[in-house]
PDB file of C-alpha atoms in Angstrom:
ATOM      1  CA  MET A   1      91.802  17.090 -27.858  1.00 51.00           C
ATOM      2  CA  THR A   2      89.882  17.330 -24.478  1.00 59.00           C
ATOM      3  CA  ALA A   3      91.679  17.152 -21.287  1.00 66.00           C
ATOM      4  CA  PRO A   4      91.199  13.715 -19.183  1.00 72.00           C
ATOM      5  CA  LEU A   5      88.515  13.807 -16.658  1.00 80.00           C
ATOM      6  CA  ARG A   6      89.525  14.464 -12.946  1.00 87.00           C
ATOM      7  CA  PHE A   7      87.661  12.907 -10.084  1.00 86.00           C
ATOM      8  CA  ASP A   8      87.073  13.745  -6.535  1.00 87.00           C
ATOM      9  CA  HIS A   9      87.230  11.286  -3.631  1.00 85.00           C
ATOM     10  CA  SER A  10      83.480  10.438  -4.367  1.00 83.00           C
ATOM     11  CA  ARG A  11      84.254   9.715  -7.832  1.00 84.00           C
ATOM     12  CA  LEU A  12      82.305  12.880  -9.191  1.00 87.00           C
ATOM     13  CA  ALA A  13      84.038  14.452 -12.123  1.00 89.00           C
ATOM     14  CA  ILE A  14      85.539  17.679 -11.348  1.00 93.00           C
ATOM     15  CA  LEU A  15      84.262  20.545 -13.651  1.00 96.00           C
ATOM     16  CA  SER A  16      86.609  23.420 -14.937  1.00 95.00           C
ATOM     17  CA  ARG A  17      85.599  27.136 -14.362  1.00 96.00           C
ATOM     18  CA  PRO A  18      84.681  27.546 -17.859  1.00 95.00           C
ATOM     19  CA  GLU A  19      82.382  24.398 -17.877  1.00 96.00           C
ATOM     20  CA  CYS A  20      80.940  25.454 -14.624  1.00 97.00           C
ATOM     21  CA  LEU A  21      80.012  28.987 -16.107  1.00 97.00           C
ATOM     22  CA  ARG A  22      78.573  27.351 -19.186  1.00 96.00           C
ATOM     23  CA  LEU A  23      76.581  24.745 -17.268  1.00 97.00           C
ATOM     24  CA  LEU A  24      75.216  27.910 -15.294  1.00 97.00           C
ATOM     25  CA  GLY A  25      74.184  29.646 -18.225  1.00 94.00           C
ATOM     26  CA  SER A  26      72.293  26.377 -19.457  1.00 96.00           C
ATOM     27  CA  VAL A  27      69.507  26.404 -16.856  1.00 96.00           C
ATOM     28  CA  PRO A  28      66.996  29.022 -15.915  1.00 93.00           C
ATOM     29  CA  LEU A  29      66.796  28.496 -12.129  1.00 96.00           C
ATOM     30  CA  GLY A  30      69.075  28.485  -9.315  1.00 97.00           C
ATOM     31  CA  ARG A  31      69.390  29.073  -5.485  1.00 98.00           C
ATOM     32  CA  LEU A  32      70.657  32.057  -3.837  1.00 98.00           C
ATOM     33  CA  VAL A  33      72.193  31.206  -0.570  1.00 98.00           C
ATOM     34  CA  TYR A  34      72.686  34.198   1.891  1.00 96.00           C
ATOM     35  CA  THR A  35      72.062  35.519   5.379  1.00 92.00           C
ATOM     36  CA  ALA A  36      68.802  37.067   6.428  1.00 90.00           C
ATOM     37  CA  GLY A  37      68.555  38.203  10.189  1.00 88.00           C
ATOM     38  CA  GLY A  38      71.712  36.262  11.062  1.00 89.00           C
ATOM     39  CA  LEU A  39      70.243  32.888   9.552  1.00 93.00           C
ATOM     40  CA  PRO A  40      71.083  31.147   6.491  1.00 95.00           C
ATOM     41  CA  ALA A  41      68.412  31.802   3.747  1.00 96.00           C
ATOM     42  CA  VAL A  42      67.759  29.947   0.471  1.00 97.00           C
ATOM     43  CA  ARG A  43      65.693  31.347  -2.400  1.00 96.00           C
ATOM     44  CA  LEU A  44      65.063  30.161  -5.818  1.00 95.00           C
ATOM     45  CA  VAL A  45      65.542  32.685  -8.491  1.00 95.00           C
ATOM     46  CA  ASN A  46      65.362  32.644 -12.307  1.00 93.00           C
ATOM     47  CA  PHE A  47      68.777  34.400 -13.526  1.00 95.00           C
ATOM     48  CA  LEU A  48      71.145  34.731 -16.405  1.00 94.00           C
ATOM     49  CA  VAL A  49      74.922  34.575 -16.613  1.00 95.00           C
ATOM     50  CA  ASP A  50      76.632  37.532 -18.023  1.00 91.00           C
ATOM     51  CA  ALA A  51      80.355  37.028 -18.688  1.00 90.00           C
ATOM     52  CA  ASP A  52      81.377  36.001 -14.948  1.00 92.00           C
ATOM     53  CA  THR A  53      78.467  37.304 -13.059  1.00 95.00           C
ATOM     54  CA  ILE A  54      75.169  36.042 -12.162  1.00 97.00           C
ATOM     55  CA  VAL A  55      72.213  38.693 -12.675  1.00 96.00           C
ATOM     56  CA  PHE A  56      68.674  38.428 -11.283  1.00 95.00           C
ATOM     57  CA  SER A  57      65.748  40.701 -10.623  1.00 92.00           C
ATOM     58  CA  THR A  58      64.502  41.277  -7.130  1.00 92.00           C
ATOM     59  CA  GLY A  59      62.096  43.306  -4.894  1.00 90.00           C
ATOM     60  CA  GLN A  60      62.925  45.465  -2.148  1.00 89.00           C
ATOM     61  CA  GLY A  61      63.244  42.527   0.462  1.00 91.00           C
ATOM     62  CA  ASP A  62      66.082  40.681   2.167  1.00 94.00           C
ATOM     63  CA  LYS A  63      68.028  39.875  -1.153  1.00 94.00           C
ATOM     64  CA  PHE A  64      68.237  43.572  -2.212  1.00 94.00           C
ATOM     65  CA  ARG A  65      69.291  44.566   1.385  1.00 94.00           C
ATOM     66  CA  ALA A  66      72.081  41.763   1.005  1.00 96.00           C
ATOM     67  CA  ALA A  67      72.997  43.361  -2.285  1.00 96.00           C
ATOM     68  CA  GLU A  68      73.142  46.798  -0.692  1.00 96.00           C
ATOM     69  CA  ARG A  69      75.570  45.524   1.893  1.00 96.00           C
ATOM     70  CA  GLY A  70      77.661  43.653  -0.582  1.00 97.00           C
ATOM     71  CA  ASP A  71      77.343  40.375   1.276  1.00 97.00           C
ATOM     72  CA  VAL A  72      79.044  37.152   0.432  1.00 97.00           C
ATOM     73  CA  VAL A  73      76.801  34.867  -0.969  1.00 98.00           C
ATOM     74  CA  ALA A  74      76.625  31.288  -2.546  1.00 98.00           C
ATOM     75  CA  PHE A  75      74.723  30.588  -5.950  1.00 98.00           C
ATOM     76  CA  GLU A  76      73.896  26.844  -6.816  1.00 98.00           C
ATOM     77  CA  ALA A  77      72.352  25.485  -9.889  1.00 98.00           C
ATOM     78  CA  ASP A  78      71.989  21.994 -11.113  1.00 97.00           C
ATOM     79  CA  GLU A  79      70.597  19.661 -13.452  1.00 96.00           C
ATOM     80  CA  VAL A  80      69.609  15.893 -12.676  1.00 94.00           C
ATOM     81  CA  ASP A  81      68.459  12.921 -14.882  1.00 91.00           C
ATOM     82  CA  LEU A  82      66.643  10.890 -12.432  1.00 90.00           C
ATOM     83  CA  ASP A  83      66.016   7.985 -14.636  1.00 89.00           C
ATOM     84  CA  ARG A  84      69.778   7.573 -15.542  1.00 86.00           C
ATOM     85  CA  HIS A  85      71.199   8.752 -12.211  1.00 85.00           C
ATOM     86  CA  LEU A  86      73.303  11.425 -14.101  1.00 90.00           C
ATOM     87  CA  GLY A  87      73.833  15.131 -13.489  1.00 94.00           C
ATOM     88  CA  TRP A  88      75.719  18.212 -12.521  1.00 97.00           C
ATOM     89  CA  THR A  89      75.966  20.760  -9.644  1.00 97.00           C
ATOM     90  CA  VAL A  90      77.786  24.126  -9.880  1.00 98.00           C
ATOM     91  CA  THR A  91      78.298  26.427  -6.689  1.00 98.00           C
ATOM     92  CA  ALA A  92      79.389  29.968  -7.169  1.00 98.00           C
ATOM     93  CA  ILE A  93      80.758  32.278  -4.446  1.00 98.00           C
ATOM     94  CA  GLY A  94      80.930  35.911  -4.646  1.00 98.00           C
ATOM     95  CA  HIS A  95      79.844  39.406  -3.487  1.00 98.00           C
ATOM     96  CA  LEU A  96      76.230  40.271  -4.233  1.00 98.00           C
ATOM     97  CA  SER A  97      75.715  43.818  -5.596  1.00 97.00           C
ATOM     98  CA  VAL A  98      72.978  46.183  -6.801  1.00 97.00           C
ATOM     99  CA  VAL A  99      73.316  46.880 -10.480  1.00 94.00           C
ATOM    100  CA  SER A 100      73.297  50.639 -11.308  1.00 92.00           C
ATOM    101  CA  ALA A 101      70.255  52.094 -12.857  1.00 89.00           C
ATOM    102  CA  THR A 102      72.304  53.037 -15.975  1.00 89.00           C
ATOM    103  CA  GLU A 103      73.670  49.446 -16.399  1.00 87.00           C
ATOM    104  CA  ALA A 104      70.315  47.827 -15.561  1.00 87.00           C
ATOM    105  CA  ALA A 105      68.773  49.525 -18.374  1.00 85.00           C
ATOM    106  CA  GLU A 106      71.304  48.298 -20.833  1.00 86.00           C
ATOM    107  CA  LEU A 107      71.127  44.853 -19.444  1.00 85.00           C
ATOM    108  CA  ARG A 108      67.381  44.820 -19.768  1.00 83.00           C
ATOM    109  CA  ARG A 109      67.947  45.819 -23.556  1.00 81.00           C
ATOM    110  CA  THR A 110      70.551  43.252 -24.316  1.00 83.00           C
ATOM    111  CA  LEU A 111      69.645  40.152 -22.088  1.00 78.00           C
ATOM    112  CA  PRO A 112      66.381  38.285 -21.992  1.00 76.00           C
ATOM    113  CA  LEU A 113      66.183  38.778 -18.380  1.00 75.00           C
ATOM    114  CA  HIS A 114      62.684  38.821 -16.954  1.00 72.00           C
ATOM    115  CA  SER A 115      61.421  37.902 -13.409  1.00 72.00           C
ATOM    116  CA  TRP A 116      58.873  35.035 -13.137  1.00 70.00           C
ATOM    117  CA  LEU A 117      57.241  36.915 -10.345  1.00 70.00           C
ATOM    118  CA  PRO A 118      55.211  39.876 -10.498  1.00 70.00           C
ATOM    119  CA  MET A 119      56.984  42.690  -8.499  1.00 71.00           C
ATOM    120  CA  GLU A 120      56.933  46.559  -7.967  1.00 75.00           C
ATOM    121  CA  ASN A 121      59.951  48.308  -8.931  1.00 78.00           C
ATOM    122  CA  PRO A 122      62.336  45.219  -9.547  1.00 83.00           C
ATOM    123  CA  GLN A 123      66.059  45.914  -9.160  1.00 90.00           C
ATOM    124  CA  LEU A 124      68.778  44.061 -10.734  1.00 93.00           C
ATOM    125  CA  VAL A 125      71.289  42.574  -8.389  1.00 96.00           C
ATOM    126  CA  ARG A 126      74.314  40.491  -9.557  1.00 96.00           C
ATOM    127  CA  VAL A 127      76.762  37.916  -7.900  1.00 98.00           C
ATOM    128  CA  GLY A 128      80.323  38.643  -9.138  1.00 97.00           C
ATOM    129  CA  VAL A 129      81.732  35.098  -9.389  1.00 97.00           C
ATOM    130  CA  GLU A 130      84.963  35.077  -7.218  1.00 97.00           C
ATOM    131  CA  SER A 131      85.134  31.086  -6.985  1.00 98.00           C
ATOM    132  CA  VAL A 132      83.062  28.369  -8.716  1.00 98.00           C
ATOM    133  CA  HIS A 133      83.344  24.750  -8.511  1.00 97.00           C
ATOM    134  CA  GLY A 134      81.301  21.984  -9.921  1.00 97.00           C
ATOM    135  CA  ARG A 135      80.842  18.231 -10.103  1.00 96.00           C
ATOM    136  CA  ARG A 136      79.201  15.996 -12.678  1.00 94.00           C
ATOM    137  CA  LEU A 137      77.801  12.465 -12.007  1.00 90.00           C
ATOM    138  CA  VAL A 138      79.053  10.470 -15.077  1.00 78.00           C
ATOM    139  CA  PRO A 139      77.976   7.141 -16.392  1.00 69.00           C
ATOM    140  CA  TRP A 140      79.245   4.232 -14.213  1.00 62.00           C
ATOM    141  CA  GLY A 141      81.648   2.937 -16.929  1.00 60.00           C
ATOM    142  CA  ALA A 142      83.186   6.391 -17.049  1.00 65.00           C
ATOM    143  CA  ARG A 143      83.803   6.384 -13.412  1.00 66.00           C
ATOM    144  CA  PRO A 144      87.308   5.236 -11.743  1.00 69.00           C
ATOM    145  CA  ARG A 145      87.214   2.059  -9.660  1.00 71.00           C
ATOM    146  CA  THR A 146      88.489   3.845  -6.624  1.00 66.00           C
ATOM    147  CA  GLY A 147      88.324   7.428  -5.450  1.00 50.00           C
ATOM    148  CA  ALA A 148      90.967   9.741  -6.956  1.00 48.00           C
TER     149      ALA A 148
END
């Protein structure tokens, strides 16, 4: 038996942590939100979910430096059906870190993780998901009449 849907004040269904991680793993692209030069930066990355971490390749630029510092970042992915006005969005928060060379070699052997961009000496980095939240826009008939 599935649990009844819970809704937020906007009448969006609130997703559980397991559902958020499952949905993150169902799409190939997401947005990394981090700080570069003291300002917010958002970059589109292709990624994989590995247990409760998000893993992707990067070059030696700002994202890699943020991982070396262990910066707190946000990661967002979503899927939207524009015709039916349905969809979901998930945001994960956690510390960015560099994956060690030994672990990166193992991950590359076991996960289908390939950068969509050509880059020299790509490095694997991960977001250790410390908190995650998501919302789903459900069909009109499944929404409560008033905010929860």
